[in-house]
């Protein structure tokens, strides 16, 4: 029995040594396995053979100890060692190393309800972008909803959805910073832009003259006229007499119908009272059919002037003068020997309203003295309800570009004879070639402009008008106005006012837009000119270039509209401006320009007004770009004190975005202190909106939060890794594939975020190496080998003794 037990006891020693070698071999084999935990073999004695339980001390004996013979060794446990392994950086951003207690949670083959645990943080993505271990088990954690908010209810397989689109976010807050100089000019003078004079081409206007409508008429020739005295008559007393003859134009207006008079006839001295007969009087040329009468004027030595004695038919060749006392004196005024030009207008003698003149003058060069100019085919008034007369204008010798009224003729007159000297007309009304003024109700297609030499009657045509203004130091976004036959000047003013971003209304009734001495900001008609008054501040100053208006019609390419604006007053007012981008709910970028202008200051505060504009504002009517205004006040230390209004509202009516886009401007980081040599400045620091984007990369935090980085530059949560820890890690069941399962002696798993509640933290882009101690394991291997050989010797010794017993028979 004794030798047999020795052999069985030695056998248990062999088995123990084999177990140690197995465990050590596994440890060494997994020395390069990430997250592997080496195991230790712990032994215990087998049952003992008790030969005596011993005796207690007595009076005669000191007592004996038990006598027991051990029956061998057994494996008490094979316990994994969960000490921390070395952390090594890897090239895979998905890799995670656990520093501290805990396990990653993975999904078992039976679905999300089956959970396994691992320390191996070598992770990758599969074809479905799910995060899996190197052995293909899905990593579990908390997912996100459509707003990228972590959903902590139920664990799910985590994924990295590369290429997935992120929902855009509309801007709700925008923060500004900068410094606004408090000692600059207070804005009290706006910039003023004024156009050239425009006119209404739809008002009845005279047709142009033809070259043949003006000419000079030769005076009658009196070389052959003879005078004969007849003393038998009565009426003419004794004196010395001579005569002049003047033809009458029957087609000309009364008072302006006498052609140039002749030279004086030979003189006749009479001896008594009687009559004078004039023979061989001149007659008109056959072609001058408009001459139907002639006036006879007489000069006496006593009176010293020619006076009208009679009007006779133009064809009469003789006349007997018996008029004792003529009364109407000959008008022998004449125009000079210069070049003259004439314009005609239609005129209303009651209202003073006047049409624009003929587009081009009719001209003549006077070559002889005492000549008169005859103008025929005067324009015919079409709108007799508006005009009742025709005005004739002529330039003068010493001011050839200035035209003065010569005569005002009744409607229907067709011919005018001009003999009025320059000196008689320079005090008359001067011609305004710009024509009738425009009004807000006038259709744009009826707006004309005089450019100094000609009328531009097609200034505006039906089509698409694109307008690009300038504000501050930069061009504004182009805006479009569709011109139809009913689009009027008022529509153009409103369009330009909105396109230029002029603020005319404040949502804060207690702090309205300031009105300068020049009038309220906005567009108007002043003296038939378009006038635009900017908001206060240098940064709000307006400009309109020569190419600002481009008109595209159906008949050809876009052409410039030659509507010229000049700056009649420059704006003042300290301030600064900043342009930045915000986003609507679709992620579409919206450009916003915010301008701040010094409005007032006193001993305790400085106040600036902010103006916000956006070319992307889609107003319900028109192209309004104004989106907000208000006041910002700074205290006596230059610190932000208050804002009367800080809301910005941008309409988005032409897209599917939520409308309006409303966000708050934060002015609290702006200061207002004097800085030597530095201008006012304004910049955007942050805004919380962003465009839609696609996931391009990610990162994992120590707390296991997976953050996606999108192509739009934003970072959003896309998952939360969960970990588990157990009361007794050694009680876990090892499953292979670096996996553990909860065992009967491990305790229930406690789950949570990495780094919290006793769980280890994660290091991304790194792995935890095997904690196998090669040196220690090799020593254990040597010891196990020695143990094995020793137990084998025991068996050999027992066998030899048995062999001796068998040899006793011999």
mmCIF file with all atom_site columns, N, CA and C in Angstrom, residues 502-550:
data_model
loop_
_atom_site.group_PDB
_atom_site.id
_atom_site.type_symbol
_atom_site.label_atom_id
_atom_site.label_alt_id
_atom_site.label_comp_id
_atom_site.label_asym_id
_atom_site.label_entity_id
_atom_site.label_seq_id
_atom_site.pdbx_PDB_ins_code
_atom_site.Cartn_x
_atom_site.Cartn_y
_atom_site.Cartn_z
_atom_site.occupancy
_atom_site.B_iso_or_equiv
_atom_site.pdbx_formal_charge
_atom_site.auth_seq_id
_atom_site.auth_comp_id
_atom_site.auth_asym_id
_atom_site.auth_atom_id
_atom_site.pdbx_PDB_model_num
ATOM 1   N N  . UNK A 1 502 ? -29.853 100.776 -47.616 1.00 0.00 ? 502 UNK A N  1
ATOM 2   C CA . UNK A 1 502 ? -30.102 101.954 -46.787 1.00 0.00 ? 502 UNK A CA 1
ATOM 3   C C  . UNK A 1 502 ? -31.184 101.617 -45.760 1.00 0.00 ? 502 UNK A C  1
ATOM 4   N N  . UNK A 1 503 ? -30.862 101.804 -44.500 1.00 0.00 ? 503 UNK A N  1
ATOM 5   C CA . UNK A 1 503 ? -31.816 101.530 -43.424 1.00 0.00 ? 503 UNK A CA 1
ATOM 6   C C  . UNK A 1 503 ? -32.735 102.740 -43.241 1.00 0.00 ? 503 UNK A C  1
ATOM 7   N N  . UNK A 1 504 ? -34.025 102.499 -43.361 1.00 0.00 ? 504 UNK A N  1
ATOM 8   C CA . UNK A 1 504 ? -35.013 103.559 -43.165 1.00 0.00 ? 504 UNK A CA 1
ATOM 9   C C  . UNK A 1 504 ? -35.921 103.298 -41.973 1.00 0.00 ? 504 UNK A C  1
ATOM 10  N N  . UNK A 1 505 ? -35.799 102.098 -41.384 1.00 0.00 ? 505 UNK A N  1
ATOM 11  C CA . UNK A 1 505 ? -36.701 101.715 -40.293 1.00 0.00 ? 505 UNK A CA 1
ATOM 12  C C  . UNK A 1 505 ? -35.905 101.006 -39.218 1.00 0.00 ? 505 UNK A C  1
ATOM 13  N N  . UNK A 1 506 ? -36.243 101.270 -37.971 1.00 0.00 ? 506 UNK A N  1
ATOM 14  C CA . UNK A 1 506 ? -35.611 100.590 -36.844 1.00 0.00 ? 506 UNK A CA 1
ATOM 15  C C  . UNK A 1 506 ? -36.672 99.801  -36.093 1.00 0.00 ? 506 UNK A C  1
ATOM 16  N N  . UNK A 1 507 ? -36.401 98.522  -35.780 1.00 0.00 ? 507 UNK A N  1
ATOM 17  C CA . UNK A 1 507 ? -37.382 97.743  -35.004 1.00 0.00 ? 507 UNK A CA 1
ATOM 18  C C  . UNK A 1 507 ? -37.519 98.247  -33.576 1.00 0.00 ? 507 UNK A C  1
ATOM 19  N N  . UNK A 1 508 ? -36.562 99.048  -33.138 1.00 0.00 ? 508 UNK A N  1
ATOM 20  C CA . UNK A 1 508 ? -36.607 99.626  -31.796 1.00 0.00 ? 508 UNK A CA 1
ATOM 21  C C  . UNK A 1 508 ? -37.244 101.008 -31.887 1.00 0.00 ? 508 UNK A C  1
ATOM 22  N N  . UNK A 1 509 ? -38.523 101.072 -31.543 1.00 0.00 ? 509 UNK A N  1
ATOM 23  C CA . UNK A 1 509 ? -39.268 102.329 -31.691 1.00 0.00 ? 509 UNK A CA 1
ATOM 24  C C  . UNK A 1 509 ? -38.699 103.450 -30.828 1.00 0.00 ? 509 UNK A C  1
ATOM 25  N N  . UNK A 1 510 ? -38.042 103.087 -29.742 1.00 0.00 ? 510 UNK A N  1
ATOM 26  C CA . UNK A 1 510 ? -37.483 104.115 -28.869 1.00 0.00 ? 510 UNK A CA 1
ATOM 27  C C  . UNK A 1 510 ? -36.173 104.683 -29.389 1.00 0.00 ? 510 UNK A C  1
ATOM 28  N N  . UNK A 1 511 ? -35.576 104.026 -30.352 1.00 0.00 ? 511 UNK A N  1
ATOM 29  C CA . UNK A 1 511 ? -34.304 104.481 -30.922 1.00 0.00 ? 511 UNK A CA 1
ATOM 30  C C  . UNK A 1 511 ? -34.369 104.420 -32.449 1.00 0.00 ? 511 UNK A C  1
ATOM 31  N N  . UNK A 1 512 ? -35.130 105.316 -33.061 1.00 0.00 ? 512 UNK A N  1
ATOM 32  C CA . UNK A 1 512 ? -35.288 105.274 -34.524 1.00 0.00 ? 512 UNK A CA 1
ATOM 33  C C  . UNK A 1 512 ? -33.990 105.641 -35.248 1.00 0.00 ? 512 UNK A C  1
ATOM 34  N N  . UNK A 1 513 ? -33.988 105.365 -36.558 1.00 0.00 ? 513 UNK A N  1
ATOM 35  C CA . UNK A 1 513 ? -32.855 105.749 -37.397 1.00 0.00 ? 513 UNK A CA 1
ATOM 36  C C  . UNK A 1 513 ? -32.711 107.268 -37.321 1.00 0.00 ? 513 UNK A C  1
ATOM 37  N N  . UNK A 1 514 ? -31.515 107.770 -37.028 1.00 0.00 ? 514 UNK A N  1
ATOM 38  C CA . UNK A 1 514 ? -31.353 109.236 -36.919 1.00 0.00 ? 514 UNK A CA 1
ATOM 39  C C  . UNK A 1 514 ? -31.563 109.927 -38.258 1.00 0.00 ? 514 UNK A C  1
ATOM 40  N N  . UNK A 1 515 ? -32.147 111.127 -38.198 1.00 0.00 ? 515 UNK A N  1
ATOM 41  C CA . UNK A 1 515 ? -32.387 111.942 -39.392 1.00 0.00 ? 515 UNK A CA 1
ATOM 42  C C  . UNK A 1 515 ? -31.466 113.147 -39.342 1.00 0.00 ? 515 UNK A C  1
ATOM 43  N N  . UNK A 1 516 ? -30.678 113.330 -40.388 1.00 0.00 ? 516 UNK A N  1
ATOM 44  C CA . UNK A 1 516 ? -29.740 114.446 -40.422 1.00 0.00 ? 516 UNK A CA 1
ATOM 45  C C  . UNK A 1 516 ? -30.433 115.706 -40.927 1.00 0.00 ? 516 UNK A C  1
ATOM 46  N N  . UNK A 1 517 ? -29.690 116.799 -40.946 1.00 0.00 ? 517 UNK A N  1
ATOM 47  C CA . UNK A 1 517 ? -30.234 118.056 -41.456 1.00 0.00 ? 517 UNK A CA 1
ATOM 48  C C  . UNK A 1 517 ? -30.534 117.973 -42.935 1.00 0.00 ? 517 UNK A C  1
ATOM 49  N N  . UNK A 1 518 ? -29.951 116.992 -43.622 1.00 0.00 ? 518 UNK A N  1
ATOM 50  C CA . UNK A 1 518 ? -30.191 116.826 -45.058 1.00 0.00 ? 518 UNK A CA 1
ATOM 51  C C  . UNK A 1 518 ? -31.457 116.038 -45.349 1.00 0.00 ? 518 UNK A C  1
ATOM 52  N N  . UNK A 1 519 ? -32.091 115.514 -44.305 1.00 0.00 ? 519 UNK A N  1
ATOM 53  C CA . UNK A 1 519 ? -33.304 114.750 -44.511 1.00 0.00 ? 519 UNK A CA 1
ATOM 54  C C  . UNK A 1 519 ? -33.113 113.299 -44.137 1.00 0.00 ? 519 UNK A C  1
ATOM 55  N N  . UNK A 1 520 ? -34.182 112.521 -44.168 1.00 0.00 ? 520 UNK A N  1
ATOM 56  C CA . UNK A 1 520 ? -34.087 111.108 -43.792 1.00 0.00 ? 520 UNK A CA 1
ATOM 57  C C  . UNK A 1 520 ? -33.296 110.302 -44.818 1.00 0.00 ? 520 UNK A C  1
ATOM 58  N N  . UNK A 1 521 ? -32.710 109.221 -44.355 1.00 0.00 ? 521 UNK A N  1
ATOM 59  C CA . UNK A 1 521 ? -31.976 108.332 -45.253 1.00 0.00 ? 521 UNK A CA 1
ATOM 60  C C  . UNK A 1 521 ? -32.944 107.671 -46.232 1.00 0.00 ? 521 UNK A C  1
ATOM 61  N N  . UNK A 1 522 ? -32.476 107.481 -47.471 1.00 0.00 ? 522 UNK A N  1
ATOM 62  C CA . UNK A 1 522 ? -33.301 106.836 -48.480 1.00 0.00 ? 522 UNK A CA 1
ATOM 63  C C  . UNK A 1 522 ? -33.228 107.552 -49.810 1.00 0.00 ? 522 UNK A C  1
ATOM 64  N N  . UNK A 1 523 ? -34.094 107.154 -50.726 1.00 0.00 ? 523 UNK A N  1
ATOM 65  C CA . UNK A 1 523 ? -34.114 107.712 -52.070 1.00 0.00 ? 523 UNK A CA 1
ATOM 66  C C  . UNK A 1 523 ? -35.278 108.652 -52.279 1.00 0.00 ? 523 UNK A C  1
ATOM 67  N N  . UNK A 1 524 ? -35.101 109.621 -53.178 1.00 0.00 ? 524 UNK A N  1
ATOM 68  C CA . UNK A 1 524 ? -36.159 110.587 -53.470 1.00 0.00 ? 524 UNK A CA 1
ATOM 69  C C  . UNK A 1 524 ? -35.876 111.229 -54.818 1.00 0.00 ? 524 UNK A C  1
ATOM 70  N N  . UNK A 1 525 ? -36.815 112.081 -55.246 1.00 0.00 ? 525 UNK A N  1
ATOM 71  C CA . UNK A 1 525 ? -36.643 112.892 -56.460 1.00 0.00 ? 525 UNK A CA 1
ATOM 72  C C  . UNK A 1 525 ? -36.470 114.333 -56.015 1.00 0.00 ? 525 UNK A C  1
ATOM 73  N N  . UNK A 1 526 ? -35.359 114.931 -56.408 1.00 0.00 ? 526 UNK A N  1
ATOM 74  C CA . UNK A 1 526 ? -35.081 116.325 -56.058 1.00 0.00 ? 526 UNK A CA 1
ATOM 75  C C  . UNK A 1 526 ? -34.693 117.076 -57.324 1.00 0.00 ? 526 UNK A C  1
ATOM 76  N N  . UNK A 1 527 ? -35.510 118.065 -57.713 1.00 0.00 ? 527 UNK A N  1
ATOM 77  C CA . UNK A 1 527 ? -35.245 118.860 -58.920 1.00 0.00 ? 527 UNK A CA 1
ATOM 78  C C  . UNK A 1 527 ? -35.050 117.965 -60.140 1.00 0.00 ? 527 UNK A C  1
ATOM 79  N N  . UNK A 1 528 ? -35.916 116.967 -60.247 1.00 0.00 ? 528 UNK A N  1
ATOM 80  C CA . UNK A 1 528 ? -35.922 116.027 -61.373 1.00 0.00 ? 528 UNK A CA 1
ATOM 81  C C  . UNK A 1 528 ? -34.658 115.156 -61.418 1.00 0.00 ? 528 UNK A C  1
ATOM 82  N N  . UNK A 1 529 ? -33.984 115.062 -60.285 1.00 0.00 ? 529 UNK A N  1
ATOM 83  C CA . UNK A 1 529 ? -32.825 114.183 -60.150 1.00 0.00 ? 529 UNK A CA 1
ATOM 84  C C  . UNK A 1 529 ? -33.153 113.097 -59.127 1.00 0.00 ? 529 UNK A C  1
ATOM 85  N N  . UNK A 1 530 ? -32.563 111.919 -59.316 1.00 0.00 ? 530 UNK A N  1
ATOM 86  C CA . UNK A 1 530 ? -32.641 110.895 -58.282 1.00 0.00 ? 530 UNK A CA 1
ATOM 87  C C  . UNK A 1 530 ? -31.601 111.216 -57.219 1.00 0.00 ? 530 UNK A C  1
ATOM 88  N N  . UNK A 1 531 ? -32.022 111.194 -55.982 1.00 0.00 ? 531 UNK A N  1
ATOM 89  C CA . UNK A 1 531 ? -31.101 111.504 -54.889 1.00 0.00 ? 531 UNK A CA 1
ATOM 90  C C  . UNK A 1 531 ? -31.183 110.419 -53.831 1.00 0.00 ? 531 UNK A C  1
ATOM 91  N N  . UNK A 1 532 ? -30.010 109.974 -53.365 1.00 0.00 ? 532 UNK A N  1
ATOM 92  C CA . UNK A 1 532 ? -29.953 108.956 -52.324 1.00 0.00 ? 532 UNK A CA 1
ATOM 93  C C  . UNK A 1 532 ? -29.096 109.470 -51.168 1.00 0.00 ? 532 UNK A C  1
ATOM 94  N N  . UNK A 1 533 ? -29.699 109.453 -49.983 1.00 0.00 ? 533 UNK A N  1
ATOM 95  C CA . UNK A 1 533 ? -29.022 109.875 -48.763 1.00 0.00 ? 533 UNK A CA 1
ATOM 96  C C  . UNK A 1 533 ? -28.672 108.623 -47.976 1.00 0.00 ? 533 UNK A C  1
ATOM 97  N N  . UNK A 1 534 ? -27.379 108.434 -47.696 1.00 0.00 ? 534 UNK A N  1
ATOM 98  C CA . UNK A 1 534 ? -26.923 107.237 -46.996 1.00 0.00 ? 534 UNK A CA 1
ATOM 99  C C  . UNK A 1 534 ? -27.249 107.322 -45.517 1.00 0.00 ? 534 UNK A C  1
ATOM 100 N N  . UNK A 1 535 ? -27.094 106.190 -44.834 1.00 0.00 ? 535 UNK A N  1
ATOM 101 C CA . UNK A 1 535 ? -27.087 106.222 -43.377 1.00 0.00 ? 535 UNK A CA 1
ATOM 102 C C  . UNK A 1 535 ? -25.800 106.899 -42.918 1.00 0.00 ? 535 UNK A C  1
ATOM 103 N N  . UNK A 1 536 ? -25.804 107.378 -41.703 1.00 0.00 ? 536 UNK A N  1
ATOM 104 C CA . UNK A 1 536 ? -24.648 108.096 -41.186 1.00 0.00 ? 536 UNK A CA 1
ATOM 105 C C  . UNK A 1 536 ? -23.446 107.162 -41.043 1.00 0.00 ? 536 UNK A C  1
ATOM 106 N N  . UNK A 1 537 ? -22.257 107.739 -41.166 1.00 0.00 ? 537 UNK A N  1
ATOM 107 C CA . UNK A 1 537 ? -21.042 106.950 -40.995 1.00 0.00 ? 537 UNK A CA 1
ATOM 108 C C  . UNK A 1 537 ? -20.258 106.800 -42.282 1.00 0.00 ? 537 UNK A C  1
ATOM 109 N N  . UNK A 1 538 ? -18.943 106.942 -42.174 1.00 0.00 ? 538 UNK A N  1
ATOM 110 C CA . UNK A 1 538 ? -18.085 106.783 -43.352 1.00 0.00 ? 538 UNK A CA 1
ATOM 111 C C  . UNK A 1 538 ? -18.246 105.388 -43.952 1.00 0.00 ? 538 UNK A C  1
ATOM 112 N N  . UNK A 1 539 ? -18.410 104.375 -43.096 1.00 0.00 ? 539 UNK A N  1
ATOM 113 C CA . UNK A 1 539 ? -18.537 103.003 -43.582 1.00 0.00 ? 539 UNK A CA 1
ATOM 114 C C  . UNK A 1 539 ? -19.840 102.774 -44.321 1.00 0.00 ? 539 UNK A C  1
ATOM 115 N N  . UNK A 1 540 ? -20.796 103.713 -44.222 1.00 0.00 ? 540 UNK A N  1
ATOM 116 C CA . UNK A 1 540 ? -22.075 103.584 -44.929 1.00 0.00 ? 540 UNK A CA 1
ATOM 117 C C  . UNK A 1 540 ? -22.135 104.440 -46.194 1.00 0.00 ? 540 UNK A C  1
ATOM 118 N N  . UNK A 1 541 ? -21.032 105.121 -46.537 1.00 0.00 ? 541 UNK A N  1
ATOM 119 C CA . UNK A 1 541 ? -21.042 106.004 -47.697 1.00 0.00 ? 541 UNK A CA 1
ATOM 120 C C  . UNK A 1 541 ? -21.293 105.213 -48.977 1.00 0.00 ? 541 UNK A C  1
ATOM 121 N N  . UNK A 1 542 ? -22.067 105.814 -49.874 1.00 0.00 ? 542 UNK A N  1
ATOM 122 C CA . UNK A 1 542 ? -22.501 105.129 -51.097 1.00 0.00 ? 542 UNK A CA 1
ATOM 123 C C  . UNK A 1 542 ? -21.755 105.647 -52.316 1.00 0.00 ? 542 UNK A C  1
ATOM 124 N N  . UNK A 1 543 ? -21.696 104.802 -53.340 1.00 0.00 ? 543 UNK A N  1
ATOM 125 C CA . UNK A 1 543 ? -21.147 105.220 -54.624 1.00 0.00 ? 543 UNK A CA 1
ATOM 126 C C  . UNK A 1 543 ? -21.814 104.392 -55.710 1.00 0.00 ? 543 UNK A C  1
ATOM 127 N N  . UNK A 1 544 ? -22.005 105.021 -56.865 1.00 0.00 ? 544 UNK A N  1
ATOM 128 C CA . UNK A 1 544 ? -22.598 104.341 -58.018 1.00 0.00 ? 544 UNK A CA 1
ATOM 129 C C  . UNK A 1 544 ? -21.704 104.634 -59.210 1.00 0.00 ? 544 UNK A C  1
ATOM 130 N N  . UNK A 1 545 ? -21.082 103.610 -59.745 1.00 0.00 ? 545 UNK A N  1
ATOM 131 C CA . UNK A 1 545 ? -20.120 103.794 -60.832 1.00 0.00 ? 545 UNK A CA 1
ATOM 132 C C  . UNK A 1 545 ? -20.834 103.909 -62.171 1.00 0.00 ? 545 UNK A C  1
ATOM 133 N N  . UNK A 1 546 ? -20.042 104.228 -63.204 1.00 0.00 ? 546 UNK A N  1
ATOM 134 C CA . UNK A 1 546 ? -20.616 104.370 -64.543 1.00 0.00 ? 546 UNK A CA 1
ATOM 135 C C  . UNK A 1 546 ? -21.144 103.051 -65.088 1.00 0.00 ? 546 UNK A C  1
ATOM 136 N N  . UNK A 1 547 ? -20.604 101.940 -64.583 1.00 0.00 ? 547 UNK A N  1
ATOM 137 C CA . UNK A 1 547 ? -21.038 100.628 -65.070 1.00 0.00 ? 547 UNK A CA 1
ATOM 138 C C  . UNK A 1 547 ? -21.979 99.940  -64.091 1.00 0.00 ? 547 UNK A C  1
ATOM 139 N N  . UNK A 1 548 ? -22.556 100.701 -63.160 1.00 0.00 ? 548 UNK A N  1
ATOM 140 C CA . UNK A 1 548 ? -23.389 100.101 -62.118 1.00 0.00 ? 548 UNK A CA 1
ATOM 141 C C  . UNK A 1 548 ? -24.672 99.502  -62.672 1.00 0.00 ? 548 UNK A C  1
ATOM 142 N N  . UNK A 1 549 ? -25.193 100.060 -63.761 1.00 0.00 ? 549 UNK A N  1
ATOM 143 C CA . UNK A 1 549 ? -26.458 99.593  -64.336 1.00 0.00 ? 549 UNK A CA 1
ATOM 144 C C  . UNK A 1 549 ? -26.178 98.813  -65.624 1.00 0.00 ? 549 UNK A C  1
ATOM 145 N N  . UNK A 1 550 ? -26.640 97.578  -65.688 1.00 0.00 ? 550 UNK A N  1
ATOM 146 C CA . UNK A 1 550 ? -26.534 96.770  -66.890 1.00 0.00 ? 550 UNK A CA 1
ATOM 147 C C  . UNK A 1 550 ? -27.940 96.302  -67.264 1.00 0.00 ? 550 UNK A C  1
#
